[in-house]
Coordinates of C-alpha atoms in Angstrom, one line a residue:
M1 CA 139.7 79.1 103.8
N2 CA 143.4 78.5 103.0
N3 CA 144.7 81.2 100.6
Q4 CA 146.9 78.5 99.1
V5 CA 143.8 76.9 97.9
L6 CA 142.4 80.2 96.5
R7 CA 145.9 80.7 94.6
Q8 CA 145.1 77.9 92.3
F9 CA 142.1 79.6 90.8
V10 CA 141.7 82.6 88.2
P11 CA 142.1 85.6 88.6
L12 CA 142.4 85.0 92.3
N13 CA 146.1 83.8 91.6
E14 CA 146.9 87.5 90.6
L15 CA 146.0 88.9 93.8
T16 CA 148.8 90.2 96.2
S17 CA 149.5 87.9 99.3
D18 CA 147.8 90.4 101.5
N19 CA 144.6 90.8 99.3
L20 CA 144.4 87.1 98.8
Q21 CA 144.7 86.7 102.6
S22 CA 141.8 89.2 103.0
L23 CA 139.7 87.4 100.5
A24 CA 140.4 83.9 102.2
Q25 CA 139.1 85.6 105.5
K26 CA 135.8 86.4 104.0
T27 CA 135.6 82.9 102.0
R28 CA 134.3 79.2 103.2
I29 CA 133.9 76.0 101.8
E30 CA 130.4 75.0 101.1
I31 CA 128.6 71.6 100.3
L32 CA 126.2 71.0 97.8
E33 CA 124.1 68.0 98.2
K34 CA 123.3 65.5 95.2
G35 CA 120.5 66.6 93.2
K36 CA 120.5 70.2 94.5
A37 CA 121.0 73.4 92.3
L38 CA 123.9 75.4 92.7
F39 CA 122.3 78.2 90.5
K40 CA 119.5 78.3 88.0
R41 CA 119.3 79.5 84.3
G42 CA 118.2 83.1 84.3
A43 CA 119.7 84.1 87.7
S44 CA 121.5 87.5 87.9
D45 CA 123.4 86.9 91.0
N46 CA 126.7 88.6 91.7
F47 CA 128.8 85.8 92.5
S48 CA 131.7 83.7 91.0
F49 CA 131.3 80.0 91.8
Y50 CA 134.3 77.7 91.9
L51 CA 134.1 73.9 92.1
L52 CA 136.4 72.1 94.4
S53 CA 135.2 68.6 94.2
G54 CA 132.3 66.5 92.9
D55 CA 130.5 66.4 89.5
L56 CA 128.1 69.2 88.1
L57 CA 125.7 69.0 85.3
L58 CA 125.1 72.2 83.3
L59 CA 121.6 72.4 81.8
G60 CA 121.0 74.8 79.0
E61 CA 118.3 75.8 76.4
D62 CA 117.0 72.9 74.4
N63 CA 118.2 70.4 76.9
E64 CA 121.9 71.2 76.2
K65 CA 124.1 69.4 78.7
K66 CA 127.6 69.9 80.0
W67 CA 129.4 68.0 82.7
I68 CA 132.2 69.6 84.9
R69 CA 134.3 67.6 87.3
G70 CA 136.0 69.0 90.2
G71 CA 139.7 69.2 89.9
S72 CA 139.6 69.6 85.9
S73 CA 141.3 72.3 84.1
P74 CA 137.9 74.3 83.3
T75 CA 137.2 74.6 87.2
R76 CA 140.2 77.0 87.7
F77 CA 137.9 79.5 86.2
P78 CA 134.5 80.7 87.4
L79 CA 131.6 78.5 86.6
E80 CA 129.3 79.8 83.9
H81 CA 130.3 83.4 84.0
H82 CA 127.2 85.0 82.1
R83 CA 124.6 87.3 83.6
P84 CA 121.9 86.3 83.4
R85 CA 122.9 82.6 83.9
R86 CA 122.7 80.4 80.8
Y87 CA 122.6 77.2 82.5
T88 CA 121.3 75.5 85.6
A89 CA 123.9 73.8 87.6
I90 CA 122.8 70.4 89.3
A91 CA 125.0 68.5 91.5
E92 CA 125.3 65.0 90.3
S93 CA 127.3 64.0 93.4
A94 CA 128.1 65.8 96.6
C95 CA 129.9 68.7 95.5
H96 CA 132.4 71.2 97.4
F97 CA 132.6 74.8 96.2
F98 CA 133.3 78.2 97.3
R99 CA 131.9 81.6 96.1
V100 CA 133.5 85.1 95.8
D101 CA 131.5 88.4 95.7
N102 CA 132.4 90.1 92.3
D103 CA 132.4 93.4 93.6
M104 CA 134.7 92.7 96.3
L105 CA 136.9 90.9 93.7
D106 CA 137.0 93.7 91.3
I107 CA 137.9 96.1 93.8
L108 CA 140.9 94.1 95.0
L109 CA 141.9 93.6 91.5
T110 CA 141.8 97.2 90.8
W111 CA 143.5 98.1 93.9
D112 CA 146.4 95.8 93.4
Q113 CA 147.0 96.8 89.8
N114 CA 146.7 100.7 90.5
A115 CA 149.3 100.1 93.4
G116 CA 151.5 97.9 91.2
M117 CA 151.6 100.4 88.3
M118 CA 152.5 103.2 90.4
V119 CA 156.4 102.9 90.8
S120 CA 157.2 103.2 86.9
E121 CA 154.7 106.1 86.7
L122 CA 156.1 108.0 89.6
E123 CA 159.7 107.6 88.5
E124 CA 158.6 109.2 85.1
D125 CA 157.0 112.1 86.9
K126 CA 160.0 112.4 89.1
G127 CA 162.1 113.0 85.9
A128 CA 159.6 115.4 84.5
A129 CA 159.5 117.5 87.7
N130 CA 163.3 117.9 87.8
E131 CA 163.2 119.1 84.3
S132 CA 160.5 121.7 85.1
E133 CA 162.2 122.8 88.4
E134 CA 165.4 123.7 86.3
E135 CA 163.5 125.8 83.8
G136 CA 162.0 127.7 86.8
S137 CA 158.4 127.2 85.9
D138 CA 155.7 127.6 88.5
W139 CA 152.9 125.0 89.2
M140 CA 150.5 126.4 86.8
T141 CA 152.8 126.2 83.9
M142 CA 153.7 122.7 84.8
M143 CA 150.2 121.7 84.9
L144 CA 149.3 123.2 81.8
R145 CA 151.9 121.1 79.9
T146 CA 150.1 117.8 80.8
E147 CA 148.0 116.4 77.9
I148 CA 144.9 116.5 80.0
F149 CA 144.5 120.4 79.7
H150 CA 144.1 119.9 75.9
L151 CA 141.0 118.0 76.2
I152 CA 139.0 120.0 78.7
P153 CA 136.9 123.4 77.8
P154 CA 139.0 126.6 78.4
S155 CA 136.5 127.7 81.1
N156 CA 137.5 124.5 82.9
I157 CA 141.2 125.4 83.1
Q158 CA 140.4 128.7 84.7
A159 CA 138.0 126.9 87.2
V160 CA 140.6 124.2 88.0
F161 CA 143.1 127.0 89.1
M162 CA 140.3 128.7 91.1
R163 CA 139.5 125.4 92.9
M164 CA 143.0 124.7 93.8
E165 CA 144.0 125.5 97.3
A166 CA 147.4 125.9 98.9
V167 CA 148.2 123.7 101.8
P168 CA 151.6 124.2 103.8
V169 CA 152.9 120.9 104.8
T170 CA 155.7 119.9 107.0
K171 CA 158.2 117.2 107.1
G172 CA 156.9 113.7 108.3
E173 CA 153.2 114.8 107.7
V174 CA 151.1 111.9 106.2
V175 CA 149.2 113.5 103.4
I176 CA 147.3 110.4 102.1
K177 CA 146.7 107.2 104.2
Q178 CA 146.3 103.8 102.6
G179 CA 142.7 102.5 103.0
D180 CA 141.2 105.8 103.5
E181 CA 138.6 107.3 101.0
G182 CA 139.6 109.5 98.2
D183 CA 139.0 113.2 98.9
Y184 CA 141.6 115.3 97.3
Y185 CA 143.7 115.6 94.2
Y186 CA 147.1 117.0 94.8
F187 CA 149.8 118.7 93.0
I188 CA 153.2 119.4 94.5
E189 CA 154.2 123.1 94.2
K190 CA 157.3 122.7 96.7
G191 CA 158.9 120.0 98.5
R192 CA 159.2 116.1 98.1
C193 CA 157.3 113.2 99.4
V194 CA 157.5 109.3 99.6
V195 CA 154.9 106.9 98.3
S196 CA 154.9 103.6 100.4
H197 CA 152.3 100.8 100.8
S198 CA 151.6 99.1 104.2
T199 CA 151.4 95.2 104.2
R200 CA 149.0 93.3 106.6
S201 CA 152.1 92.4 108.6
G202 CA 152.9 96.0 109.3
K203 CA 156.0 96.2 107.0
E204 CA 156.2 99.5 105.0
I205 CA 157.3 99.1 101.5
K206 CA 158.7 102.2 99.8
L207 CA 157.4 102.5 96.2
A208 CA 158.9 106.0 95.1
Q209 CA 159.5 109.6 95.6
L210 CA 157.7 112.4 94.3
E211 CA 159.2 115.8 93.5
A212 CA 157.7 119.3 92.7
G213 CA 155.6 119.3 89.5
T214 CA 154.1 116.0 90.3
G215 CA 150.3 115.3 90.8
F216 CA 149.0 112.4 92.8
G217 CA 145.9 110.9 94.2
E218 CA 143.7 110.7 91.1
E219 CA 143.2 106.9 91.1
A220 CA 140.9 106.7 94.1
L221 CA 138.9 109.7 92.5
I222 CA 138.5 108.2 89.2
S223 CA 137.6 104.6 90.2
D224 CA 135.9 105.5 93.7
N225 CA 138.1 103.0 95.3
K226 CA 140.1 103.6 98.6
R227 CA 143.5 104.9 98.8
N228 CA 146.1 102.3 97.7
A229 CA 149.1 103.9 99.3
N230 CA 150.7 106.3 101.9
I231 CA 152.1 109.8 100.8
T232 CA 154.2 111.2 103.6
M233 CA 156.1 114.5 103.3
L234 CA 160.0 114.1 103.3
T235 CA 160.6 118.1 103.6
D236 CA 158.6 120.9 104.4
G237 CA 156.6 122.1 101.3
V238 CA 153.4 123.4 99.8
L239 CA 150.8 121.4 98.1
M240 CA 147.9 122.5 95.7
R241 CA 144.8 120.5 96.2
M242 CA 141.5 120.1 94.6
A243 CA 138.4 118.5 96.4
K244 CA 137.0 115.4 94.7
E245 CA 133.7 116.8 93.7
H246 CA 135.6 119.6 91.6
F247 CA 138.1 117.0 90.2
V248 CA 135.1 114.9 88.9
E249 CA 133.4 117.9 87.5
L250 CA 136.4 119.7 85.9
L251 CA 138.7 116.9 85.0
K252 CA 137.1 113.5 85.0
A253 CA 133.8 114.2 83.5
P254 CA 135.0 116.1 80.5
V255 CA 137.8 113.8 79.7
L256 CA 136.2 110.3 80.3
Q257 CA 133.9 109.2 77.5
T258 CA 131.7 106.2 78.1
V259 CA 129.8 104.1 75.5
D260 CA 127.3 101.3 75.5
Y261 CA 128.1 98.2 73.6
A262 CA 126.3 99.1 70.3
A263 CA 128.1 102.5 70.1
A264 CA 131.5 100.5 71.0
R265 CA 130.7 98.3 68.2
K266 CA 130.2 101.1 65.7
L267 CA 133.4 102.7 66.8
V268 CA 135.2 99.3 66.2
D269 CA 133.5 98.7 63.0
D270 CA 134.9 102.4 61.9
G271 CA 138.5 101.4 62.8
A272 CA 138.7 101.8 66.7
L273 CA 140.3 98.9 68.7
W274 CA 139.1 97.1 71.8
L275 CA 141.6 97.3 74.7
D276 CA 140.9 94.8 77.5
V277 CA 142.9 96.1 80.8
R278 CA 142.0 93.0 82.8
L279 CA 144.8 90.5 83.7
E280 CA 146.0 88.1 81.1
S281 CA 144.5 85.2 82.9
E282 CA 140.8 86.7 82.7
H283 CA 141.4 87.8 79.2
N284 CA 142.4 84.1 78.3
N285 CA 139.2 82.9 80.0
I286 CA 136.6 85.1 78.3
A287 CA 137.3 88.2 76.1
I288 CA 135.8 90.4 73.2
P289 CA 137.1 88.9 70.2
D290 CA 140.3 90.8 68.4
S291 CA 140.7 92.8 71.5
L292 CA 144.2 93.9 72.6
N293 CA 145.0 92.8 76.2
I294 CA 147.3 95.2 78.4
P295 CA 146.4 94.8 82.1
L296 CA 145.9 98.3 84.0
Y297 CA 148.9 97.6 86.1
L298 CA 151.1 97.5 83.0
L299 CA 149.3 100.1 80.8
R300 CA 151.6 103.2 82.1
I301 CA 154.8 101.6 81.0
K302 CA 153.3 100.2 77.7
T303 CA 151.5 103.3 76.2
H304 CA 154.7 103.9 74.0
E305 CA 153.4 100.6 72.2
L306 CA 150.0 102.0 71.2
V307 CA 149.3 103.8 68.0
R308 CA 148.3 107.4 68.7
D309 CA 145.8 107.9 65.7
I310 CA 143.5 104.9 66.6
K311 CA 140.8 105.3 69.1
Y312 CA 140.7 102.7 72.0
V313 CA 137.5 101.5 73.4
V314 CA 138.6 100.1 76.9
Y315 CA 136.8 97.6 79.0
C316 CA 137.1 95.3 82.0
D317 CA 134.4 93.5 84.1
T318 CA 132.6 96.3 85.5
G319 CA 134.1 99.7 84.3
R320 CA 136.4 100.4 87.5
R321 CA 139.5 99.4 86.1
S322 CA 138.6 100.7 82.5
S323 CA 137.8 104.1 83.7
S324 CA 141.0 104.4 85.3
A325 CA 142.8 103.2 82.1
A326 CA 140.7 105.4 79.9
Y327 CA 141.7 108.6 82.0
L328 CA 145.5 107.5 82.0
L329 CA 145.2 107.4 78.2
S330 CA 143.5 110.6 77.7
E331 CA 146.2 112.2 80.1
R332 CA 148.9 110.9 77.8
G333 CA 147.0 112.4 74.5
F334 CA 145.3 109.2 73.5
D335 CA 141.7 109.1 72.1
A336 CA 140.0 106.6 74.5
C337 CA 136.8 105.7 75.9
Y338 CA 135.4 102.9 78.1
L339 CA 132.6 100.4 78.0
E340 CA 129.9 101.6 80.7
G341 CA 129.2 98.9 83.1
G342 CA 131.9 96.5 81.6
L343 CA 131.4 92.9 80.3
R344 CA 128.8 92.2 83.1
S345 CA 126.5 94.8 81.4
L346 CA 126.2 93.1 78.3
K347 CA 123.2 91.3 77.1
K348 CA 123.3 87.7 76.2
E349 CA 123.4 88.1 72.7
E350 CA 126.3 90.7 73.1
A351 CA 128.4 88.8 75.6
P352 CA 131.5 86.9 74.2
E353 CA 131.7 83.2 74.7

């Protein structure tokens, strides 16, 4: 399917060209004959359907009816986003449509946003690392200065240092390869490395440099996504690394708080704030009322706009992006939790319109 066609739809228009092309290769235009149903009320399929042409009738409870015509403004968004479906969609004329697997789309969006937000984050880390080196601090002291260590049990701090292993590295060595599964969290004791992103055309885009005193590699471990960049050593050095299972047990699990919708509503009633980390286009289409929208890829550079004495209940569609966001906020000293399962886990009476 032509990626320029996909670019007209939300939130597909927010994907990078490379990931949009990947999606286009897995997507095809389908035809729905007049009188046939595209989906039925009560179905819990995991697809987003987009109408390209033709007329659809949506039939709800008590014979409620809605009509949608291909090419109209509402068709820029997925048809009937609720799960289970609240309407049956019947073709009133021959229709052309395409479908997108929601899990694949969410992974691509998470990948894009994590990659996009690395630049400013890494530059901040670089400045902090230089300051630490001037003070002559060792890697344990530098790690202990991060806010995240204020949130984990003291026994975990000792266990973190016990689980970290020193790995000598040489100039030119690739520590992390884009597209690989997340396996380790790294902290630079000595040396420098470069962060880059490989495009589908084979072009290598440099994102930033990392200096001693900087950690990297946590995004893939938190969200269970593949690596979104390459990390290559610019000098000889020494890295401290911790295996994924230890990172999850000692750092992720104690820090990340998950809540169901009922608990989240109680927190909000008591003064907490909903924080939507999806893209602005997704938020504008459907969102929990009175929620603040800061897309994940902007969150690192906008944390200074957040109030520190407020608890934040973070949400996205599935929990992938919001788990990364909640960890990031906790790492910076904010009180944050995330909605388990995201918007797609909500019951009919809980889901926003």
